Coordinates of C-alpha atoms and ligand atoms in Angstrom, one line a residue:
M114 CA 137.9 150.2 69.0
K115 CA 137.4 151.0 72.6
Y116 CA 133.7 150.9 72.1
N117 CA 134.0 147.5 70.5
K118 CA 135.9 146.1 73.4
K119 CA 133.3 147.3 75.8
L120 CA 130.6 145.8 73.6
S121 CA 132.3 142.4 73.5
S122 CA 132.8 142.3 77.2
I123 CA 129.1 143.1 77.7
V124 CA 128.3 140.2 75.3
I125 CA 130.5 137.9 77.3
I126 CA 128.8 138.9 80.5
L127 CA 125.4 138.4 78.9
L128 CA 126.4 135.0 77.6
F129 CA 127.7 134.0 81.0
L130 CA 124.5 135.1 82.6
N131 CA 122.5 133.2 80.1
V132 CA 124.4 129.9 80.8
F133 CA 124.0 130.6 84.5
C134 CA 120.3 131.2 84.3
A135 CA 119.8 128.2 82.1
N136 CA 121.5 126.0 84.7
S137 CA 119.4 127.4 87.5
Q138 CA 116.3 126.9 85.5
Q139 CA 116.8 123.2 85.4
A140 CA 114.3 122.9 88.2
E141 CA 111.1 121.5 86.8
K142 CA 108.0 123.6 86.1
P143 CA 105.6 123.2 88.9
K144 CA 103.2 120.2 88.6
E145 CA 100.1 122.5 89.0
K146 CA 101.1 124.4 85.9
R147 CA 102.1 121.3 83.8
L148 CA 99.0 119.4 84.8
A149 CA 96.5 122.2 84.6
W150 CA 95.0 121.0 81.3
F151 CA 94.9 117.4 82.6
K152 CA 93.0 118.5 85.7
D153 CA 90.4 120.1 83.5
A154 CA 90.2 117.4 80.8
K155 CA 88.0 114.8 82.5
L156 CA 87.8 112.4 79.6
G157 CA 90.5 110.7 77.6
I158 CA 90.5 107.8 75.1
F159 CA 93.1 105.0 75.5
I160 CA 93.9 103.0 72.4
H161 CA 95.4 99.5 72.6
W162 CA 96.3 98.6 69.0
G163 CA 98.8 95.8 68.3
I164 CA 99.3 92.4 66.7
Y165 CA 97.3 90.7 69.5
A166 CA 94.2 92.0 67.6
V167 CA 94.9 89.5 64.8
N168 CA 93.9 86.4 66.8
G169 CA 91.9 88.5 69.2
I170 CA 93.9 87.4 72.3
D171 CA 95.3 89.0 75.4
E172 CA 97.8 91.7 74.6
S173 CA 101.3 90.3 75.3
W174 CA 100.1 88.4 78.3
S175 CA 98.9 85.5 76.2
F176 CA 102.4 84.3 75.4
Y177 CA 103.9 85.4 78.7
N178 CA 101.3 83.3 80.5
N179 CA 101.9 80.4 78.1
Y180 CA 98.3 80.4 76.6
I181 CA 100.0 80.5 73.2
S182 CA 103.6 79.7 72.2
Y183 CA 105.9 82.7 71.4
P184 CA 106.4 81.7 67.7
D185 CA 102.6 81.4 67.3
Y186 CA 102.0 84.7 69.0
M187 CA 104.5 86.3 66.6
K188 CA 102.8 84.8 63.6
Q189 CA 100.2 87.5 64.2
L190 CA 102.6 90.0 62.7
N191 CA 101.6 88.6 59.3
G192 CA 97.9 89.5 59.8
F193 CA 98.5 93.1 61.0
T194 CA 97.5 94.9 57.8
A195 CA 96.3 98.4 58.9
H196 CA 94.7 98.4 55.5
N197 CA 91.7 100.5 56.6
Y198 CA 93.7 102.7 59.1
N199 CA 92.3 106.2 59.0
P200 CA 93.8 108.3 61.8
K201 CA 91.8 111.3 60.7
K202 CA 88.6 109.4 61.2
W203 CA 89.9 108.1 64.6
A204 CA 90.7 111.7 65.6
K205 CA 87.2 112.9 64.6
L206 CA 85.5 110.1 66.6
I207 CA 87.7 110.7 69.6
E208 CA 86.8 114.4 69.5
E209 CA 83.1 113.5 69.1
S210 CA 83.2 111.5 72.3
G211 CA 84.0 114.6 74.2
A212 CA 87.5 113.4 75.1
K213 CA 90.2 116.1 75.4
Y214 CA 93.2 113.7 75.1
T215 CA 94.1 110.3 73.8
I216 CA 96.9 107.8 74.5
I217 CA 98.0 105.2 72.0
T218 CA 100.1 102.1 72.6
T219 CA 103.4 102.8 70.7
K220 CA 104.8 99.5 72.1
H221 CA 103.2 96.9 74.4
H222 CA 105.1 94.3 76.5
D223 CA 105.5 92.2 73.3
G224 CA 108.0 94.6 72.0
V225 CA 106.3 95.4 68.7
A226 CA 106.9 99.1 68.0
L227 CA 104.2 100.8 65.9
W228 CA 106.7 103.4 64.6
N229 CA 109.8 103.2 62.4
T230 CA 112.3 102.7 65.2
K231 CA 116.0 102.4 64.5
F232 CA 116.4 100.5 67.7
G233 CA 115.7 96.8 67.4
K234 CA 114.0 95.2 64.4
L235 CA 110.6 94.5 65.8
N236 CA 108.2 97.1 64.3
T237 CA 105.2 97.4 62.1
V238 CA 107.2 98.9 59.3
Q239 CA 109.6 96.0 58.8
H240 CA 107.6 93.0 60.0
T241 CA 103.9 93.5 59.2
P242 CA 101.9 93.9 56.0
A243 CA 101.0 97.3 57.3
K244 CA 104.6 98.3 56.3
K245 CA 104.0 101.7 58.0
D246 CA 104.8 104.0 60.8
L247 CA 101.4 104.2 62.4
I248 CA 102.2 106.8 65.1
T249 CA 103.3 109.8 63.0
P250 CA 99.9 110.2 61.2
F251 CA 98.0 109.6 64.4
V252 CA 99.9 112.3 66.4
K253 CA 99.4 114.7 63.4
A254 CA 95.7 114.0 63.2
I255 CA 95.2 114.5 66.9
K256 CA 97.2 117.6 67.2
K257 CA 95.3 119.1 64.2
R258 CA 92.1 118.8 66.3
N259 CA 93.8 120.5 69.2
L260 CA 93.5 117.5 71.4
K261 CA 96.3 116.4 73.7
V262 CA 98.2 113.3 72.6
G263 CA 100.0 110.8 74.8
L264 CA 102.2 107.9 74.0
Y265 CA 102.0 104.6 75.9
Y266 CA 105.3 102.8 76.2
S267 CA 106.1 99.5 77.9
L268 CA 109.4 99.8 79.7
L269 CA 109.7 96.0 79.9
D270 CA 110.1 94.2 76.6
W271 CA 109.6 90.4 76.7
S272 CA 110.8 90.0 73.1
H273 CA 114.2 91.7 73.5
S274 CA 117.1 89.3 73.8
D275 CA 118.8 91.5 76.4
Y276 CA 115.7 91.7 78.6
P277 CA 115.9 89.2 81.5
N278 CA 112.2 88.0 81.5
F279 CA 110.7 86.1 78.6
T280 CA 107.7 84.2 79.9
R281 CA 106.2 83.4 83.3
T282 CA 108.2 80.2 83.3
K283 CA 111.3 81.2 81.3
K284 CA 113.9 83.7 82.2
R285 CA 116.8 84.6 79.9
Y286 CA 119.1 85.5 82.8
T287 CA 119.0 86.8 86.3
E288 CA 122.0 89.0 86.6
D289 CA 124.0 90.2 83.6
D290 CA 125.2 93.8 83.8
K291 CA 126.4 93.8 80.2
K292 CA 123.0 92.7 78.8
W293 CA 121.1 95.0 81.1
E294 CA 123.3 97.9 80.1
S295 CA 122.6 97.1 76.4
F296 CA 118.8 96.9 77.1
T297 CA 118.9 100.2 78.9
K298 CA 120.6 101.8 75.9
F299 CA 117.9 100.3 73.7
N300 CA 115.1 101.8 75.9
F301 CA 116.7 105.2 76.0
G302 CA 117.1 105.0 72.2
Q303 CA 113.4 104.3 71.7
L304 CA 112.4 106.9 74.2
T305 CA 114.5 109.5 72.6
E306 CA 112.8 108.7 69.3
L307 CA 109.4 109.1 71.0
T308 CA 110.3 112.6 72.2
S309 CA 110.5 113.6 68.5
F310 CA 106.8 113.1 68.2
N311 CA 106.6 115.9 70.9
P312 CA 103.7 114.3 72.8
D313 CA 101.9 116.1 75.6
M314 CA 102.2 113.1 77.8
Y315 CA 103.9 109.7 78.4
W316 CA 102.0 106.7 79.7
F317 CA 104.5 104.2 81.0
D318 CA 103.7 100.6 81.8
G319 CA 105.4 97.5 83.0
D320 CA 107.6 99.3 85.5
W321 CA 106.8 96.7 88.2
E322 CA 109.5 94.2 86.9
Q323 CA 112.5 96.4 87.8
S324 CA 113.4 99.1 90.3
A325 CA 113.6 102.8 89.6
K326 CA 117.4 102.5 89.8
K327 CA 117.5 99.8 87.1
W328 CA 115.1 101.6 84.7
K329 CA 117.1 104.8 85.4
A330 CA 113.6 106.3 86.0
K331 CA 115.0 109.6 87.1
E332 CA 117.1 109.9 84.0
I333 CA 114.1 109.0 81.9
R334 CA 112.0 111.7 83.5
N335 CA 114.8 114.2 83.0
L336 CA 115.2 113.2 79.3
L337 CA 111.5 113.6 78.6
L338 CA 111.1 116.9 80.5
S339 CA 114.3 118.3 78.9
R340 CA 112.7 117.8 75.5
N341 CA 109.4 119.2 76.5
P342 CA 109.2 121.0 79.9
N343 CA 105.4 120.8 79.7
A344 CA 105.2 117.1 79.2
I345 CA 103.4 115.0 81.9
I346 CA 104.1 111.5 83.0
N347 CA 101.7 108.9 84.5
S348 CA 102.6 107.1 87.7
R349 CA 104.0 103.9 86.4
L350 CA 107.6 105.0 86.5
Q351 CA 108.6 103.7 89.9
G352 CA 107.8 106.9 91.7
Y353 CA 108.9 109.3 89.1
G354 CA 105.5 110.0 87.6
D355 CA 103.1 112.9 88.0
Y356 CA 99.7 111.5 88.7
A357 CA 98.0 108.4 90.0
T358 CA 96.4 105.7 87.7
P359 CA 94.0 103.4 89.5
E360 CA 93.1 100.7 87.0
Q361 CA 89.7 99.2 86.2
G362 CA 88.2 99.7 89.7
V363 CA 86.3 102.9 90.1
P364 CA 87.6 104.4 93.4
I365 CA 85.1 104.2 96.3
S366 CA 86.3 107.3 98.1
K367 CA 88.1 110.3 96.7
P368 CA 91.8 109.4 95.9
S369 CA 94.3 111.4 97.9
S370 CA 96.2 112.5 94.9
I371 CA 95.0 115.8 93.3
F372 CA 95.8 114.4 89.9
W373 CA 94.4 111.1 88.9
E374 CA 92.9 109.1 86.1
L375 CA 91.0 105.9 86.0
C376 CA 91.9 103.7 83.0
M377 CA 89.1 101.4 82.1
T378 CA 88.1 99.0 79.3
M379 CA 84.7 99.1 77.6
N380 CA 84.3 95.3 77.8
N381 CA 86.9 93.2 79.7
S382 CA 89.8 93.4 77.2
W383 CA 92.4 96.1 76.4
G384 CA 93.0 94.8 72.9
Y385 CA 90.5 93.7 70.2
Q386 CA 88.8 90.5 71.3
P387 CA 85.6 89.8 69.3
N388 CA 84.8 87.1 71.6
D389 CA 84.4 89.4 74.6
K390 CA 80.9 90.8 74.4
K391 CA 80.8 92.0 78.0
Y392 CA 80.5 95.7 77.1
K393 CA 79.4 98.2 79.7
S394 CA 76.4 100.1 78.5
I395 CA 76.6 103.8 77.5
N396 CA 74.5 104.6 80.6
Q397 CA 77.0 102.8 82.8
I398 CA 80.0 104.5 81.2
I399 CA 78.4 107.9 81.6
R400 CA 77.7 107.2 85.2
I401 CA 81.3 106.1 85.7
L402 CA 82.6 109.3 84.1
V403 CA 80.3 111.3 86.4
D404 CA 81.7 109.3 89.4
C405 CA 85.3 110.2 88.4
I406 CA 84.3 113.9 87.8
S407 CA 82.6 114.0 91.3
M408 CA 85.9 112.9 92.8
G409 CA 88.0 115.4 90.8
G410 CA 89.6 112.8 88.5
N411 CA 89.6 111.8 84.8
L412 CA 88.3 108.7 83.0
L413 CA 90.7 107.2 80.4
L414 CA 88.4 104.9 78.4
D415 CA 89.9 102.2 76.2
I416 CA 89.1 101.4 72.6
A417 CA 90.6 98.4 70.7
P418 CA 90.9 98.7 66.9
K419 CA 90.9 95.7 64.7
P420 CA 94.1 94.6 62.9
D421 CA 93.0 96.5 59.7
G422 CA 92.5 99.7 61.7
T423 CA 88.7 99.8 61.9
I424 CA 87.1 100.5 65.3
P425 CA 84.5 97.9 66.2
Q426 CA 80.9 98.9 65.9
E427 CA 80.1 98.5 69.6
Q428 CA 82.9 100.8 70.5
V429 CA 81.9 103.5 67.9
A430 CA 78.4 103.4 69.4
I431 CA 79.7 103.9 72.9
L432 CA 81.9 106.8 71.8
K433 CA 78.9 108.4 70.1
G434 CA 76.6 107.8 73.0
L435 CA 79.1 109.4 75.3
G436 CA 79.5 112.3 72.8
R437 CA 75.7 113.0 73.0
W438 CA 75.9 113.4 76.7
T439 CA 79.2 115.3 77.0
K440 CA 78.2 117.8 74.3
K441 CA 75.0 118.6 76.1
H442 CA 76.6 118.9 79.5
K443 CA 80.0 120.4 78.7
E444 CA 79.8 123.2 81.2
A445 CA 79.3 120.6 84.0
I446 CA 82.3 118.5 82.9
Y447 CA 85.4 120.3 81.7
G448 CA 87.3 122.4 84.3
T449 CA 85.1 121.3 87.2
R450 CA 86.4 120.3 90.6
A451 CA 85.4 117.5 93.0
G452 CA 82.0 118.0 94.6
I453 CA 80.6 118.2 98.1
P454 CA 80.4 115.4 100.7
K455 CA 77.7 112.8 100.1
E456 CA 75.9 113.8 103.3
H457 CA 74.7 117.0 101.6
F458 CA 73.3 115.4 98.5
N459 CA 72.3 111.9 97.8
G460 CA 74.2 111.6 94.5
Y461 CA 77.2 112.8 92.6
T462 CA 78.1 116.4 92.6
A463 CA 80.9 118.7 91.3
L464 CA 81.8 122.4 91.6
S465 CA 82.8 125.0 89.1
K466 CA 86.5 126.0 89.4
D467 CA 85.5 129.2 91.3
K468 CA 83.2 127.1 93.6
T469 CA 80.1 129.2 92.9
I470 CA 78.2 126.7 90.9
L471 CA 77.2 123.4 92.4
Y472 CA 76.4 120.7 89.8
L473 CA 74.1 117.9 90.8
Y474 CA 74.1 114.7 88.6
V475 CA 70.8 112.9 88.8
D476 CA 71.2 109.3 87.6
N477 CA 67.8 108.0 88.6
K478 CA 64.2 109.0 88.4
P479 CA 63.5 111.1 91.6
N480 CA 60.4 110.2 93.5
G481 CA 59.8 113.8 94.6
P482 CA 61.9 117.0 94.8
L483 CA 65.7 116.7 95.0
L484 CA 67.2 117.6 98.4
I485 CA 70.4 119.5 99.4
K486 CA 71.2 119.6 103.1
G487 CA 73.5 121.9 105.1
L488 CA 74.0 124.5 102.4
K489 CA 74.7 127.9 104.0
N490 CA 74.7 129.9 100.8
K491 CA 71.7 131.7 99.4
V492 CA 70.8 130.3 96.0
N493 CA 70.7 132.8 93.1
R494 CA 69.4 130.5 90.3
I495 CA 68.9 126.9 89.4
W496 CA 68.7 125.5 85.9
V497 CA 68.9 122.3 83.9
V498 CA 72.3 122.0 82.2
G499 CA 72.0 121.6 78.4
N500 CA 68.4 122.6 78.5
G501 CA 68.2 125.9 80.3
T502 CA 64.9 125.3 82.0
K503 CA 64.8 127.3 85.3
L504 CA 63.9 125.2 88.3
S505 CA 62.1 126.4 91.4
H506 CA 63.2 125.6 94.9
K507 CA 62.0 125.9 98.4
V508 CA 63.9 126.1 101.7
V509 CA 62.0 124.2 104.4
G510 CA 62.5 123.9 108.2
K511 CA 64.9 126.8 108.7
Q512 CA 64.7 128.1 112.3
Y513 CA 65.7 131.7 112.9
W514 CA 67.5 130.8 116.2
S515 CA 69.6 128.0 114.7
S516 CA 72.6 128.1 112.4
V517 CA 71.6 124.9 110.8
P518 CA 70.6 125.6 107.2
G519 CA 67.1 124.5 106.1
L520 CA 66.3 121.7 103.7
L521 CA 66.6 122.9 100.1
Y522 CA 64.1 121.2 97.8
I523 CA 64.4 121.4 94.1
D524 CA 61.5 120.4 91.8
L525 CA 62.7 118.4 88.8
P526 CA 59.9 117.9 86.2
E527 CA 60.0 114.6 84.2
K528 CA 60.1 116.4 80.9
V529 CA 63.5 118.1 81.5
Q530 CA 65.2 114.8 82.5
D531 CA 68.0 113.4 80.5
K532 CA 67.7 109.7 79.5
D533 CA 71.1 109.0 81.1
V534 CA 72.1 111.5 83.7
T535 CA 70.3 114.8 84.3
V536 CA 72.6 117.7 85.4
I537 CA 71.3 120.6 87.6
A538 CA 73.3 123.7 88.1
V539 CA 72.8 125.6 91.3
L540 CA 74.3 129.1 91.2
L541 CA 75.2 130.1 94.7
R542 CA 75.7 133.5 96.2
G543 CA 79.5 133.4 96.8
K544 CA 81.6 130.3 97.1
V545 CA 80.1 127.1 98.4
D546 CA 79.8 127.2 102.1
L547 CA 78.7 124.0 104.0
F548 CA 77.4 123.5 107.5
R549 CA 79.7 120.7 108.8
E550 CA 79.4 121.1 112.6
E551 CA 77.7 118.8 114.9
V552 CA 74.1 120.0 115.5
K553 CA 73.7 121.2 119.0
A554 CA 70.5 121.5 121.1
I555 CA 68.8 124.9 121.0
E556 CA 71.4 127.7 120.8
S557 CA 69.1 130.5 121.8
N558 CA 65.4 131.1 121.8
Ligands
JFZ269 C1 99.0 96.9 82.2 C2 99.2 96.0 81.0 O1 99.9 94.9 81.4 C3 97.9 95.7 80.3 O2 98.1 94.8 79.3 C4 97.3 97.0 79.9 O3 98.1 97.6 78.9 C5 97.1 97.9 81.0 C6 96.6 99.2 80.6 O4 98.2 98.1 81.8 O5 98.4 96.2 83.2 C7 98.4 96.6 84.5 C8 99.2 97.5 84.9 C9 99.1 97.9 86.2 C10 98.2 97.4 87.1 C11 97.4 96.4 86.6 C12 97.5 95.9 85.3 N1 98.1 97.8 88.4 O6 98.8 98.8 88.8 O7 97.3 97.3 89.1

C-alpha cells in the first residue's frame, strides 16, 4: 500500500514534469536544422495545375484583370478532366530531373481546391469531371520516392463570398468584421486539412492583399509547426516565413538570406498555355540552375500540366535534359555551398560543404587554359566531374618574396567538355583560403 502511494506520487511528479517540459519545448526547432535538407536540395519542381489550363489562360489573374468574365472563367471547371492523371509517372519524371522536392498548387487565387475539402464547395471533387481528390495520390507518389513534398496555398481567395476582393474593379466590401472572421475560419479550416497530408513544406501565396495581423500569420505558422515541427514555410506569409523567394528574375548578386529559392517558369506562364512557345532552352535552364547554386540558393522550376493531367512534351524534354546534366554532376550540385568571389574565377563556382573542393562550372568553350587567381591553397588533384579525367595544372608567376599567390592555370581538353556546362573539381589542401588583400609593392627582396 505504502509502496503504491509512493509510486503514484512519482507518477504524478513525472506527469507534471512532462507537461512542464512540453510547454517549454514550444520554442521552434532552429531554422538551420529544419532547413538543412532545403539548403542541400538545389532543385525543386513547381506544379501549377488548375482549371485555367482548360482555356490555356492566366491562372486566376485572367478574371481578376477582367480579360474574361468570372462566369466564363468558371466554365473551365467542366473541362478539367484529369483523365490521364498519373501521379506515379509525374513523380518518376520529377525524380529523373534531379529535383529533390516538388510543390503543387492545392488552391490558386481562383479558390478551386484540388482536394476533397469540407470547407467551401469549390473543389475538383464536386465541380469537375475529374471528380477526384488530386492531392492525396500525388503526395503519396512523391513520398514513395523519398522526395520532399510541398503544398502551395493561396491565402487570398477571389471566389469566396466572404473575401473582400473579387476583381481589380469590383470589391465585395471594404470593412466587415463578421465576414472577415468567417473567411479566416474558412482559411484555418482548409489549412488544418492540408496539415493531414503532412507535407514537408508550405508555399504560401497572395499574402500581399492583407496584413500579417489580418491573416493571423503567426497563428498560421504555429498551427503548421505544431502539426509538424520540421515543416518549412516560404516567405510569402507577411514576415512569418523561413526563406526568401525571389520570383522570375535570377538574382544578380548573392541574396543576403542564407536560405532562398528562385521560382521560375519554363516559358512565360505558370499554368498550361499552349500559345506560349517562349520556352527557355535546356542549356539556359542548366546555366540558371548553376547560377543559383553558385550563390547558395535553389531553383524551383515550374511545370504546367494539361487539364487531362498530361505534362506537355516541351516540358518533359526540359526535365529529361536537366536530368541528364544533374545525374552526371550530382557531386557538384547537392549539398554544395556558394562559391568564391568572381574576381578569382571568371565564371560560376561552388564549394563542397567542408570547403575543401572548389567546383568550377564552365559554360563556354575556353580559348586556352582556365585561370584561378588568388588561391592560397596547394592543389591536391583536379578532375572533370562525371567523367573522372584528371587534369593537369600549372602555377605561374609566383614570387618567393610576395604573399600574392601565383596564377593557377588548368588545361581543359575539348574531348572532356560537356555539351551544356562542364564541371571541374579542384581538391584543395585544407579549406579554401583566398588572397583578398590589396597587393602592395615589394614586401621584401
Ligand atoms: C504569384 C501568383 O499570383 C502567380 O499566379 C503564380 O502562382 C506565382 C508563383 O505567384 O505571383 C506573384 C507573387 C509574388 C510576386 C510576384 C508574383 N512577387 O513577390 O514579386
